[in-house]
Coordinates of C-alpha atoms and ligand atoms in Angstrom, one line a residue:
X1 CA 14.8 -15.1 -41.5
X2 CA 17.3 -17.4 -39.4
X3 CA 15.6 -19.9 -36.9
X4 CA 17.3 -21.8 -34.3
X5 CA 15.7 -24.2 -31.8
X6 CA 17.5 -24.2 -28.3
X7 CA 20.1 -27.0 -27.3
X8 CA 20.2 -26.8 -23.6
X9 CA 17.3 -27.2 -22.2
X10 CA 15.3 -29.3 -20.0
X11 CA 17.8 -29.6 -17.3
X12 CA 17.0 -29.5 -13.9
X13 CA 16.6 -26.3 -12.3
X14 CA 15.1 -24.9 -8.3
X15 CA 15.3 -21.6 -7.8
X16 CA 15.5 -21.4 -3.8
X17 CA 14.8 -18.1 -2.3
X18 CA 16.4 -16.9 1.3
X19 CA 13.0 -16.8 2.7
X20 CA 12.7 -20.5 2.2
X21 CA 10.7 -21.0 -0.8
X22 CA 11.7 -23.5 -3.3
X23 CA 10.8 -23.6 -7.0
X24 CA 11.1 -26.4 -9.1
X25 CA 11.8 -26.0 -13.2
X26 CA 13.6 -26.6 -15.7
X27 CA 17.4 -25.7 -16.5
X28 CA 18.2 -24.2 -19.2
X29 CA 21.7 -22.3 -20.3
X30 CA 25.1 -23.5 -18.1
X31 CA 24.5 -26.1 -15.5
X32 CA 25.8 -24.3 -12.3
X33 CA 24.6 -22.8 -8.9
X34 CA 24.4 -19.4 -8.5
X35 CA 24.1 -16.8 -5.8
X36 CA 22.5 -13.5 -5.7
X37 CA 19.4 -11.1 -5.6
X38 CA 16.5 -11.7 -7.0
X39 CA 14.9 -8.8 -8.7
X40 CA 12.0 -8.6 -11.3
X41 CA 11.6 -6.1 -14.2
X42 CA 8.5 -5.8 -16.4
X43 CA 10.1 -4.9 -19.8
X44 CA 8.8 -6.8 -22.7
X45 CA 11.6 -6.3 -24.8
X46 CA 15.5 -5.8 -24.8
X47 CA 16.6 -9.3 -23.2
X48 CA 20.0 -8.5 -24.9
X49 CA 20.5 -5.3 -23.5
X50 CA 19.4 -6.0 -19.9
X51 CA 21.6 -8.8 -19.6
X52 CA 24.8 -6.7 -20.5
X53 CA 24.2 -3.8 -18.6
X54 CA 26.8 -4.0 -15.6
X55 CA 24.1 -2.4 -13.2
X56 CA 22.5 -6.1 -12.8
X57 CA 26.3 -7.8 -12.0
X58 CA 25.4 -9.8 -8.4
X59 CA 22.0 -9.6 -9.1
X60 CA 19.6 -13.1 -10.8
X61 CA 17.4 -11.4 -12.8
X62 CA 13.7 -12.4 -13.3
X63 CA 12.2 -11.6 -16.1
X64 CA 7.9 -10.6 -16.2
X65 CA 7.0 -11.0 -19.4
X66 CA 6.0 -14.3 -20.2
X67 CA 7.5 -14.9 -23.2
X68 CA 11.3 -14.5 -23.6
X69 CA 14.0 -15.4 -26.6
X70 CA 12.2 -15.6 -29.2
X71 CA 13.9 -13.2 -31.5
X72 CA 17.1 -14.5 -30.0
X73 CA 20.4 -13.2 -30.3
X74 CA 22.3 -11.0 -32.9
X75 CA 25.9 -10.7 -33.6
X76 CA 27.8 -10.8 -30.2
X77 CA 31.0 -9.1 -32.3
X78 CA 28.5 -6.6 -34.5
X79 CA 30.1 -3.0 -33.9
X80 CA 29.3 0.9 -34.5
X81 CA 32.0 3.1 -36.5
X82 CA 33.6 3.9 -33.0
X83 CA 33.7 0.3 -32.2
X84 CA 31.4 -0.2 -29.8
X85 CA 29.2 -3.0 -29.5
X86 CA 25.9 -2.1 -31.2
X87 CA 23.7 -4.5 -30.1
X88 CA 24.9 -5.4 -26.7
X89 CA 25.7 -3.1 -23.4
X90 CA 28.8 -4.8 -22.3
X91 CA 31.4 -7.3 -23.4
X92 CA 30.2 -10.2 -21.4
X93 CA 26.9 -11.2 -19.0
X94 CA 26.4 -9.7 -16.3
X95 CA 23.4 -10.8 -15.0
X96 CA 23.9 -14.4 -12.3
X97 CA 21.2 -16.1 -13.2
X98 CA 18.3 -15.7 -15.4
X99 CA 14.3 -16.2 -14.2
X100 CA 11.5 -16.9 -16.8
X101 CA 8.0 -18.7 -16.8
X102 CA 8.5 -19.9 -20.9
X103 CA 12.1 -19.7 -23.0
X104 CA 10.6 -19.7 -26.3
X105 CA 12.0 -23.5 -27.6
X106 CA 12.5 -21.5 -31.4
X107 CA 13.8 -18.3 -32.0
X108 CA 13.0 -16.7 -35.5
X109 CA 14.8 -12.8 -36.8
X110 CA 16.3 -11.3 -39.5
X111 CA 19.9 -10.8 -37.1
X112 CA 19.6 -13.8 -35.3
X113 CA 23.2 -15.7 -34.8
X114 CA 21.8 -17.4 -31.4
X115 CA 19.3 -18.7 -29.9
X116 CA 19.4 -16.9 -25.8
X117 CA 19.4 -20.4 -24.2
X118 CA 22.9 -21.2 -26.4
X119 CA 24.5 -17.7 -25.5
X120 CA 23.5 -18.5 -21.6
X121 CA 25.4 -21.7 -22.1
X122 CA 28.1 -20.1 -24.0
X123 CA 29.3 -17.4 -21.4
X124 CA 27.9 -20.0 -18.6
X125 CA 25.6 -18.0 -17.2
X126 CA 22.1 -20.6 -15.1
X127 CA 18.4 -20.2 -16.3
X128 CA 15.5 -21.4 -15.3
X129 CA 12.0 -21.2 -17.0
X130 CA 8.6 -22.7 -16.1
X131 CA 8.3 -20.6 -13.0
X132 CA 5.8 -18.5 -12.3
X133 CA 7.4 -15.1 -12.6
X134 CA 4.4 -13.4 -11.2
X135 CA 4.8 -15.1 -8.1
X136 CA 7.7 -13.9 -7.7
X137 CA 6.8 -10.1 -8.1
X138 CA 4.2 -10.6 -5.9
X139 CA 6.4 -11.8 -2.9
X140 CA 8.9 -9.7 -3.9
X141 CA 6.7 -6.5 -3.6
X142 CA 5.7 -7.6 -0.4
X143 CA 8.4 -8.7 1.1
X144 CA 11.2 -6.4 -0.4
X145 CA 13.8 -7.9 -2.4
X146 CA 16.2 -10.6 -1.1
X147 CA 18.9 -13.0 -1.7
X148 CA 18.3 -16.2 -3.9
X149 CA 20.1 -19.2 -5.5
X150 CA 19.7 -20.5 -9.0
X151 CA 21.1 -23.6 -9.6
X152 CA 20.6 -25.7 -12.8
X153 CA 21.8 -29.3 -12.6
X154 CA 22.0 -32.3 -15.1
X155 CA 21.4 -34.4 -11.9
X156 CA 19.2 -34.0 -9.0
X157 CA 19.6 -31.3 -6.9
X158 CA 20.1 -31.6 -2.7
X159 CA 17.8 -28.5 -1.8
X160 CA 19.3 -29.2 1.8
X161 CA 22.6 -28.0 0.8
X162 CA 21.6 -24.7 -1.4
X163 CA 19.7 -23.7 1.3
X164 CA 22.7 -24.4 3.9
X165 CA 25.0 -22.0 0.9
X166 CA 22.1 -19.5 1.0
X167 CA 22.6 -19.2 4.4
X168 CA 26.0 -18.7 4.3
X169 CA 26.8 -16.0 1.5
X170 CA 27.7 -11.7 1.1
X171 CA 24.6 -10.3 1.2
X172 CA 23.8 -8.1 -2.5
X173 CA 24.5 -5.0 -0.9
X174 CA 28.0 -5.0 0.6
X175 CA 29.3 -6.8 -2.3
X176 CA 31.9 -4.7 -3.9
X177 CA 31.2 -4.4 -7.6
X178 CA 34.1 -1.8 -9.0
X179 CA 36.5 -4.2 -9.8
X180 CA 34.6 -6.2 -11.5
X181 CA 32.8 -4.0 -13.9
X182 CA 34.5 -1.0 -14.0
X183 CA 37.4 -0.6 -17.2
X184 CA 41.1 -1.2 -15.7
X185 CA 42.4 1.4 -18.2
X186 CA 41.1 4.7 -19.8
X187 CA 39.7 3.8 -23.1
X188 CA 39.2 6.5 -25.7
X189 CA 36.3 6.7 -28.8
X190 CA 36.8 9.4 -31.4
X191 CA 39.3 12.3 -32.0
X192 CA 37.4 15.5 -31.4
X193 CA 39.3 18.5 -29.5
X194 CA 36.2 18.3 -27.2
X195 CA 36.3 15.4 -25.0
X196 CA 33.9 13.7 -21.8
X197 CA 35.1 12.2 -19.2
X198 CA 32.9 8.8 -18.4
X199 CA 33.8 7.8 -14.8
X200 CA 33.3 4.4 -15.6
X201 CA 31.0 2.5 -12.6
X202 CA 29.6 -0.5 -14.8
X203 CA 29.1 2.4 -18.0
X204 CA 27.2 0.8 -20.4
X205 CA 27.8 1.9 -24.4
X206 CA 24.9 3.5 -24.7
X207 CA 26.1 5.9 -22.6
X208 CA 29.4 6.3 -24.4
X209 CA 27.0 6.6 -27.9
X210 CA 25.0 9.3 -26.8
X211 CA 28.7 11.3 -26.0
X212 CA 29.5 10.4 -29.3
X213 CA 26.2 11.3 -30.8
X214 CA 26.5 14.9 -29.3
X215 CA 30.0 15.5 -31.4
X216 CA 32.4 14.8 -28.1
X217 CA 35.8 12.3 -28.0
X218 CA 34.5 10.0 -25.2
X219 CA 37.7 9.0 -22.6
X220 CA 36.2 6.4 -20.3
X221 CA 38.4 5.8 -17.0
X222 CA 38.8 3.4 -14.0
X223 CA 35.7 4.2 -11.1
X224 CA 38.5 5.6 -9.3
X225 CA 40.1 8.1 -11.4
X226 CA 41.4 10.9 -9.2
X227 CA 39.7 14.4 -9.8
X228 CA 43.1 15.7 -10.6
X229 CA 43.6 13.4 -13.5
X230 CA 40.5 13.2 -15.0
X231 CA 41.0 17.5 -15.6
X232 CA 44.4 16.7 -17.0
X233 CA 42.1 15.6 -20.2
X234 CA 40.8 19.1 -20.0
X235 CA 37.1 17.7 -20.7
X236 CA 33.7 19.5 -21.4
X237 CA 32.1 17.9 -18.7
X238 CA 32.1 14.4 -17.0
X239 CA 29.6 11.8 -17.0
X240 CA 29.2 9.0 -13.8
X241 CA 27.7 6.4 -15.1
X242 CA 25.5 3.9 -14.0
X243 CA 26.4 0.8 -12.5
X244 CA 25.6 -2.5 -9.8
X245 CA 25.1 -2.1 -6.2
X246 CA 25.1 0.6 -3.1
X247 CA 26.7 3.6 -4.3
X248 CA 27.7 4.3 -0.3
X249 CA 30.3 1.4 -1.7
X250 CA 31.9 4.0 -4.4
X251 CA 33.7 6.2 -1.1
X252 CA 36.7 7.1 -4.3
X253 CA 33.9 8.2 -7.1
X254 CA 32.1 10.2 -4.0
X255 CA 35.1 12.1 -3.5
X256 CA 35.9 12.5 -7.7
X257 CA 32.1 14.2 -7.3
X258 CA 32.7 16.3 -4.5
X259 CA 35.4 18.4 -6.5
X260 CA 33.9 18.1 -9.4
X261 CA 30.9 20.1 -8.2
X262 CA 33.5 22.9 -5.6
X263 CA 35.5 23.6 -9.3
X264 CA 32.0 23.8 -11.5
X265 CA 33.2 21.0 -14.4
X266 CA 29.6 20.6 -16.2
X267 CA 28.3 17.6 -14.6
X268 CA 25.8 14.6 -15.8
X269 CA 25.1 11.5 -13.4
X270 CA 23.3 8.6 -14.5
X271 CA 21.7 5.7 -12.2
X272 CA 24.5 5.1 -10.3
X273 CA 26.0 7.6 -10.8
X274 CA 23.2 10.3 -9.5
X275 CA 23.1 8.5 -6.6
X276 CA 27.0 8.9 -6.0
X277 CA 26.8 13.0 -7.2
X278 CA 23.5 13.1 -4.4
X279 CA 25.9 12.0 -2.0
X280 CA 28.8 14.0 -2.8
X281 CA 26.0 17.0 -2.3
X282 CA 25.2 16.7 1.0
X283 CA 22.2 14.4 -0.4
X284 CA 21.8 10.8 1.7
X285 CA 20.6 7.0 -0.1
X286 CA 18.5 4.7 1.1
X287 CA 17.7 0.8 -0.4
X288 CA 14.2 0.6 -2.3
X289 CA 12.0 -2.0 -1.0
X290 CA 12.0 -3.8 -4.5
X291 CA 13.6 -1.0 -7.1
X292 CA 12.0 0.4 -10.1
X293 CA 13.0 -2.3 -13.3
X294 CA 11.6 -1.6 -16.6
X295 CA 10.9 0.6 -19.5
X296 CA 7.6 2.5 -18.7
X297 CA 8.3 4.3 -15.5
X298 CA 6.4 7.8 -15.7
X299 CA 8.8 10.9 -14.2
X300 CA 7.2 14.2 -14.1
X301 CA 9.8 17.2 -15.2
X302 CA 9.3 19.5 -12.4
X303 CA 10.4 22.2 -14.9
X304 CA 7.9 21.9 -17.3
X305 CA 5.4 19.7 -15.5
X306 CA 6.2 17.4 -19.0
X307 CA 5.3 13.5 -17.9
X308 CA 8.0 10.9 -19.6
X309 CA 8.4 7.3 -19.9
X310 CA 11.1 6.1 -19.0
X311 CA 13.8 3.3 -18.7
X312 CA 15.0 2.7 -15.2
X313 CA 16.9 0.0 -13.4
X314 CA 18.0 0.4 -9.5
X315 CA 17.3 -0.5 -6.6
X316 CA 18.7 2.4 -4.3
X317 CA 17.5 5.8 -4.6
X318 CA 18.3 9.3 -3.2
X319 CA 16.3 10.4 0.4
X320 CA 13.5 12.5 -1.2
X321 CA 13.4 14.2 2.5
X322 CA 17.6 14.7 2.6
X323 CA 16.9 17.0 -0.1
X324 CA 16.2 19.9 1.3
X325 CA 19.3 20.5 3.6
X326 CA 21.6 19.9 0.4
X327 CA 23.0 21.8 -2.2
X328 CA 20.2 19.9 -4.8
X329 CA 16.6 20.4 -5.9
X330 CA 14.2 18.4 -7.5
X331 CA 14.3 18.4 -10.9
X332 CA 12.5 15.0 -12.0
X333 CA 9.8 12.9 -9.4
X334 CA 8.7 9.6 -10.1
X335 CA 4.8 9.3 -11.2
X336 CA 3.8 6.2 -9.7
X337 CA 5.5 6.5 -6.2
X338 CA 7.5 9.9 -6.0
X339 CA 10.4 8.6 -5.6
X340 CA 13.3 11.4 -6.7
X341 CA 14.2 11.0 -10.5
X342 CA 16.6 13.4 -10.5
X343 CA 17.9 16.0 -9.5
X344 CA 20.3 19.7 -10.4
X345 CA 22.5 21.5 -8.2
X346 CA 21.4 25.1 -6.7
X347 CA 24.6 26.8 -7.9
X348 CA 26.6 24.7 -10.1
X349 CA 26.6 22.9 -13.6
X350 CA 25.9 19.8 -12.3
X351 CA 23.0 17.7 -12.8
X352 CA 21.7 13.4 -12.4
X353 CA 18.6 11.3 -13.0
X354 CA 17.7 8.5 -11.4
X355 CA 16.5 7.1 -14.6
X356 CA 17.8 5.9 -17.7
X357 CA 18.4 8.9 -20.5
X358 CA 20.7 7.0 -22.4
X359 CA 17.3 3.9 -22.0
X360 CA 19.3 0.8 -24.3
X361 CA 16.4 -1.2 -24.0
X362 CA 13.7 1.5 -22.8
X363 CA 12.2 4.6 -25.0
X364 CA 13.9 7.6 -25.9
X365 CA 12.1 10.2 -24.4
X366 CA 14.8 11.5 -22.2
X367 CA 17.5 11.7 -24.3
X368 CA 17.3 15.0 -24.2
X369 CA 19.6 15.1 -21.0
X370 CA 22.0 14.8 -22.5
X371 CA 21.4 17.6 -24.3
X372 CA 21.2 19.6 -21.4
X373 CA 25.2 18.4 -20.5
X374 CA 25.6 19.9 -24.1
X375 CA 24.2 23.3 -23.0
X376 CA 26.3 23.3 -19.4
X377 CA 29.3 22.5 -21.8
X378 CA 28.8 24.8 -24.4
X379 CA 27.6 27.9 -21.4
Ligands
LIG1 N1 21.2 1.2 -13.3 C1 22.0 1.6 -11.9 O1 23.1 2.4 -12.2 C2 21.5 1.4 -10.8 C3 22.7 1.4 -9.3 C4 22.3 0.9 -8.1 N2 22.9 0.0 -8.3 C5 20.9 0.6 -7.7 O2 20.9 0.0 -8.2 O3 19.8 1.9 -7.4

């Protein structure tokens, strides 16, 4: 067992919301000011995976579990046999800032290499503790998600100055994330003859790992790779990955998805990928009031009437009423609020889920969605 103490905590910290709310707390991690969409996640564990999930790029993440950081951070350099990070979902911290109720001052775990606070300091990301995360959650569920500023400083904070800056920043909805999160060049994992192309709109490592577990070479390509280029790899199937931002901001990927459907290429969309596939197949997307972020979201598979507990992290969705005139039928529905959680093309080999079958963090109940892709590829 290794134990370490936080070193960069107890700074000045303020969280300022665009509705004018100012919350006082203790700053930790890196001293800086960031702006982003404030969201909340109800998962009890998994901050190492969540903080490195590219889907959180541009967001200030509130963790509702009251004590965060107690198991520290594992080895950043540990990789599996394919060279994919063992414990993290991408190579960098993706969140803009972190909001917690209590930061564990001491972290203990057999696999610990550093504290959360130290990792955030190294990654130049600010955090704030001592915040009533329950009050934030109530506010966001009532008013909807909003933009916010998080300031961590070694000196007193000028709130009015930050409020003025916050009033003038670009909102999350119109931010363009693809050039930040997507790979610049193709990346190949494995040497099998049969391959799956993963279109990287902010892919998590766990998605690539699941393709490897199916027994296929994984070829990860940039978000705007054209259809013909994808076909030049002669893939058995294609995965459209999860990722940050509004799916309407990925027109190039929508265009590729249209051609994948037209040509009946076995395709699986995950989260942002599902929304992109939805748009390609004539559904419409919309912004949810406060999204689904957690690891215990119940979804019904309408083909079997079986309920699964799923991991989720999204703020947009496919409009249920737009399905009727589209090329898709409903596959999964959210048991809490009836939102669209999965779609299947009426005639082509194309499936998509709004939740995360790869989990990371979260339950593995829906890993079988990858087997569904395999069935389409081996048909
Ligand atoms: N995890 C994801 O892929 C998120 C998709 C999209 N950015 C949303 O918030 O809905």
